[in-house]
Amino acid sequence: MTTPIPKPKNGEKKPKAGSYHHGDLKEALVAAALDLVDRKGPKGFSLAQVCRQAGVSVAAPYRHFADKEALLAAVAQSGFLLFQGYLEETVRPYENDPFESLRVLAVKYVEFARQNPSRFRVMFAADLQKSRFPELFATAHNAFVVVLKTIERCGTGRSASETYILAVSIWAQCHGIAVLAVDGFLREISMEERINELIKLTLDRFIEDLAK
Amino acid sequence: MTTPIPKPKNGEKKPKAGSYHHGDLKEALVAAALDLVDRKGPKGFSLAQVCRQAGVSVAAPYRHFADKEALLAAVAQSGFLLFQGYLEETVRPYENDPFESLRVLAVKYVEFARQNPSRFRVMFAADLQKSRFPELFATAHNAFVVVLKTIERCGTGRSASETYILAVSIWAQCHGIAVLAVDGFLREISMEERINELIKLTLDRFIEDLAK
DNA sequence: ACCTGAACACCGTTCAAGT
DNA sequence: ACCTGAACACCGTTCAAGT
C-alpha cells in the first residue's frame, strides 16, 4: 500500500526512481558537473560526460538549461553560495574584533581557493557575462558583502564610497594571492609554503591602518 | 625563368607562396591563434579555425606543435615576452626613482591586462602545467623579475628572501586588481572608472613603507 | 511536462599518401 | 621535411517522437 502522492508544493520535488522522470534532474546535473569540474578540472567538463554521470541522454539537460554555459553558471552560482557561507562562518567567532575578522578572512579566502581550485576558477574565470547571468553576479556580490560589512565594523567615520573601495582593495589583495596560487605561479617560485606569510605581509599593515 | 632555390641556412626560412611549404607556418599559427584569442576570446579559439585562418589543413599544425595545448602555450609565452618588454619600458624613464617606478609599474600592469584581456587570460589562466611547459614559466618569471629588480633598487639592507616576498606581494596586489577587472567583477560594482584610485589606495602606502 | 534516439555540424587527433 | 585528404571518436545542439 503506497502513500497517496501529495500535491507538490511550490519548489518541492521528490525524486521518483525508476520512472522516466529523473526527479530533480536539474540539481543532479549541477552536482555531476561540480563533481567533474572538481575532479578533472574546468577542462574535463563536457556536457556529454555530465549526462553519462547523471544517467540521462545528452538531450536531457536542455529541458533545464539553455546550453552548456548556463549549466556552468549554475555551478558557479552554487560555488558563490558556498563561498559566502564559508566567509560568514569565518568571521562569526570574531564578532567584536573586526580587525582580526579581516585578517582571518584573508587567510580563509585564499584557503578556499586552494582547496577548491577548479570550482574557484569556474566562479571567477569562466568568462560568464553579467548581461546573461545577472543572478550569478548578484550572488557573487553577496559574498563580497561579507568583506564590506566587516570593514564597516572597523570604524564609523567613513563614507559609503570610502568603505566600498577599501573593501574592494582587500578583496583584490586576497584575490591576487588566491589566483596566483591556484594558477601555479607561486609553486613556480616556491612560495606556496610561505603563503600565510605573504598574506600577512600584504594585508596586515593595510588592515592596521584602518584604525586610522 | 625561375631563380634557383638557394640551400637554406640554419634557422632561415623564407615564405614561398604557392608552394606546399608555408614558409614559417609555426609562427603563422601562433599569430593566427593570437588574433583569434584576442578577437573572439579564449573560447573562440579552435585549432580548426586557426588552420583556416592560416590557410592550411587541420593536420598541418601537428608538424610544429604536439597538440592544441602546446600551441596555446606558445601564445602564452609570446604574451609574457610582450608583457616583460612592456614592463621594462614602463620603468625605464624612472631609473633613479624606484618608488615612482613601482607606482607606475602597478598602473601599467593593470593597464596591460585591461587592454589585452584575452591574451592576459591565456597567459595566466589557461591551466598550462609547469611540468609540460617549463620554458613558459621561465618566461613568465622573467616578467616578474622586472618587479623584483625594482624592489632591489628600493634599498640595500634586505635579504634576498625578504626582497623576493615583497616583490611577490606587489605582483599579487596588481594581479588581483587586474584579474577582477578582466573578469568583469569591477564592472559589476561600478569600480572600473575608479581603478587608478583603487591601485593607489592599495599600493601607495605599501610602496611608501619600503623606504623603511 | 520530461526525457530518448537519431541526426547534424564541428572539433582534436592520427595516419597513409603526396611533393 | 612538410603538408594534404580522409578517417575516427567525441562533443554541443536540435527536433521529432515517446510516456
mmCIF file with all atom_site columns, N, CA and C in Angstrom, chain B residues 98-99 150-158 163 210-212:
data_model
loop_
_atom_site.group_PDB
_atom_site.id
_atom_site.type_symbol
_atom_site.label_atom_id
_atom_site.label_alt_id
_atom_site.label_comp_id
_atom_site.label_asym_id
_atom_site.label_entity_id
_atom_site.label_seq_id
_atom_site.pdbx_PDB_ins_code
_atom_site.Cartn_x
_atom_site.Cartn_y
_atom_site.Cartn_z
_atom_site.occupancy
_atom_site.B_iso_or_equiv
_atom_site.pdbx_formal_charge
_atom_site.auth_seq_id
_atom_site.auth_comp_id
_atom_site.auth_asym_id
_atom_site.auth_atom_id
_atom_site.pdbx_PDB_model_num
ATOM 1  N N  . PRO B 1 98  ? 63.090 54.541 -7.791 1.00 0.00 ? 98  PRO B N  1
ATOM 2  C CA . PRO B 1 98  ? 62.492 53.201 -7.746 1.00 0.00 ? 98  PRO B CA 1
ATOM 3  C C  . PRO B 1 98  ? 61.083 53.210 -7.164 1.00 0.00 ? 98  PRO B C  1
ATOM 4  N N  . PHE B 1 99  ? 60.792 54.119 -6.272 1.00 0.00 ? 99  PHE B N  1
ATOM 5  C CA . PHE B 1 99  ? 59.452 54.160 -5.679 1.00 0.00 ? 99  PHE B CA 1
ATOM 6  C C  . PHE B 1 99  ? 58.417 54.591 -6.710 1.00 0.00 ? 99  PHE B C  1
ATOM 7  N N  . THR B 1 150 ? 63.165 46.103 -9.432 1.00 0.00 ? 150 THR B N  1
ATOM 8  C CA . THR B 1 150 ? 62.766 47.440 -8.998 1.00 0.00 ? 150 THR B CA 1
ATOM 9  C C  . THR B 1 150 ? 62.754 47.526 -7.472 1.00 0.00 ? 150 THR B C  1
ATOM 10 N N  . ILE B 1 151 ? 62.299 46.461 -6.833 1.00 0.00 ? 151 ILE B N  1
ATOM 11 C CA . ILE B 1 151 ? 62.325 46.424 -5.361 1.00 0.00 ? 151 ILE B CA 1
ATOM 12 C C  . ILE B 1 151 ? 63.762 46.493 -4.849 1.00 0.00 ? 151 ILE B C  1
ATOM 13 N N  . GLU B 1 152 ? 64.646 45.793 -5.545 1.00 0.00 ? 152 GLU B N  1
ATOM 14 C CA . GLU B 1 152 ? 66.057 45.797 -5.120 1.00 0.00 ? 152 GLU B CA 1
ATOM 15 C C  . GLU B 1 152 ? 66.621 47.211 -5.100 1.00 0.00 ? 152 GLU B C  1
ATOM 16 N N  . ARG B 1 153 ? 66.135 48.018 -6.026 1.00 0.00 ? 153 ARG B N  1
ATOM 17 C CA . ARG B 1 153 ? 66.624 49.401 -6.094 1.00 0.00 ? 153 ARG B CA 1
ATOM 18 C C  . ARG B 1 153 ? 66.033 50.265 -4.984 1.00 0.00 ? 153 ARG B C  1
ATOM 19 N N  . CYS B 1 154 ? 65.078 49.713 -4.230 1.00 0.00 ? 154 CYS B N  1
ATOM 20 C CA . CYS B 1 154 ? 64.412 50.482 -3.179 1.00 0.00 ? 154 CYS B CA 1
ATOM 21 C C  . CYS B 1 154 ? 65.118 50.390 -1.830 1.00 0.00 ? 154 CYS B C  1
ATOM 22 N N  . GLY B 1 155 ? 66.355 49.923 -1.785 1.00 0.00 ? 155 GLY B N  1
ATOM 23 C CA . GLY B 1 155 ? 67.053 49.806 -0.501 1.00 0.00 ? 155 GLY B CA 1
ATOM 24 C C  . GLY B 1 155 ? 67.926 48.576 -0.512 1.00 0.00 ? 155 GLY B C  1
ATOM 25 N N  . THR B 1 156 ? 69.069 48.660 0.144  1.00 0.00 ? 156 THR B N  1
ATOM 26 C CA . THR B 1 156 ? 70.062 47.593 0.043  1.00 0.00 ? 156 THR B CA 1
ATOM 27 C C  . THR B 1 156 ? 70.132 46.700 1.279  1.00 0.00 ? 156 THR B C  1
ATOM 28 N N  . GLY B 1 157 ? 69.396 47.048 2.322  1.00 0.00 ? 157 GLY B N  1
ATOM 29 C CA . GLY B 1 157 ? 69.531 46.318 3.584  1.00 0.00 ? 157 GLY B CA 1
ATOM 30 C C  . GLY B 1 157 ? 68.784 44.996 3.652  1.00 0.00 ? 157 GLY B C  1
ATOM 31 N N  . ARG B 1 158 ? 68.083 44.634 2.588  1.00 0.00 ? 158 ARG B N  1
ATOM 32 C CA . ARG B 1 158 ? 67.201 43.471 2.684  1.00 0.00 ? 158 ARG B CA 1
ATOM 33 C C  . ARG B 1 158 ? 67.861 42.179 2.214  1.00 0.00 ? 158 ARG B C  1
ATOM 34 N N  . THR B 1 163 ? 63.375 40.474 -0.090 1.00 0.00 ? 163 THR B N  1
ATOM 35 C CA . THR B 1 163 ? 63.116 41.174 -1.349 1.00 0.00 ? 163 THR B CA 1
ATOM 36 C C  . THR B 1 163 ? 62.130 40.390 -2.208 1.00 0.00 ? 163 THR B C  1
ATOM 37 N N  . LEU B 1 210 ? 58.321 50.800 1.974  1.00 0.00 ? 210 LEU B N  1
ATOM 38 C CA . LEU B 1 210 ? 59.563 50.146 1.558  1.00 0.00 ? 210 LEU B CA 1
ATOM 39 C C  . LEU B 1 210 ? 60.775 51.020 1.870  1.00 0.00 ? 210 LEU B C  1
ATOM 40 N N  . ALA B 1 211 ? 60.551 52.301 2.087  1.00 0.00 ? 211 ALA B N  1
ATOM 41 C CA . ALA B 1 211 ? 61.651 53.203 2.442  1.00 0.00 ? 211 ALA B CA 1
ATOM 42 C C  . ALA B 1 211 ? 62.038 53.026 3.917  1.00 0.00 ? 211 ALA B C  1
ATOM 43 N N  . LYS B 1 212 ? 61.383 52.041 4.537  1.00 0.00 ? 212 LYS B N  1
ATOM 44 C CA . LYS B 1 212 ? 61.550 51.703 5.952  1.00 0.00 ? 212 LYS B CA 1
ATOM 45 C C  . LYS B 1 212 ? 60.777 52.626 6.859  1.00 0.00 ? 212 LYS B C  1
#
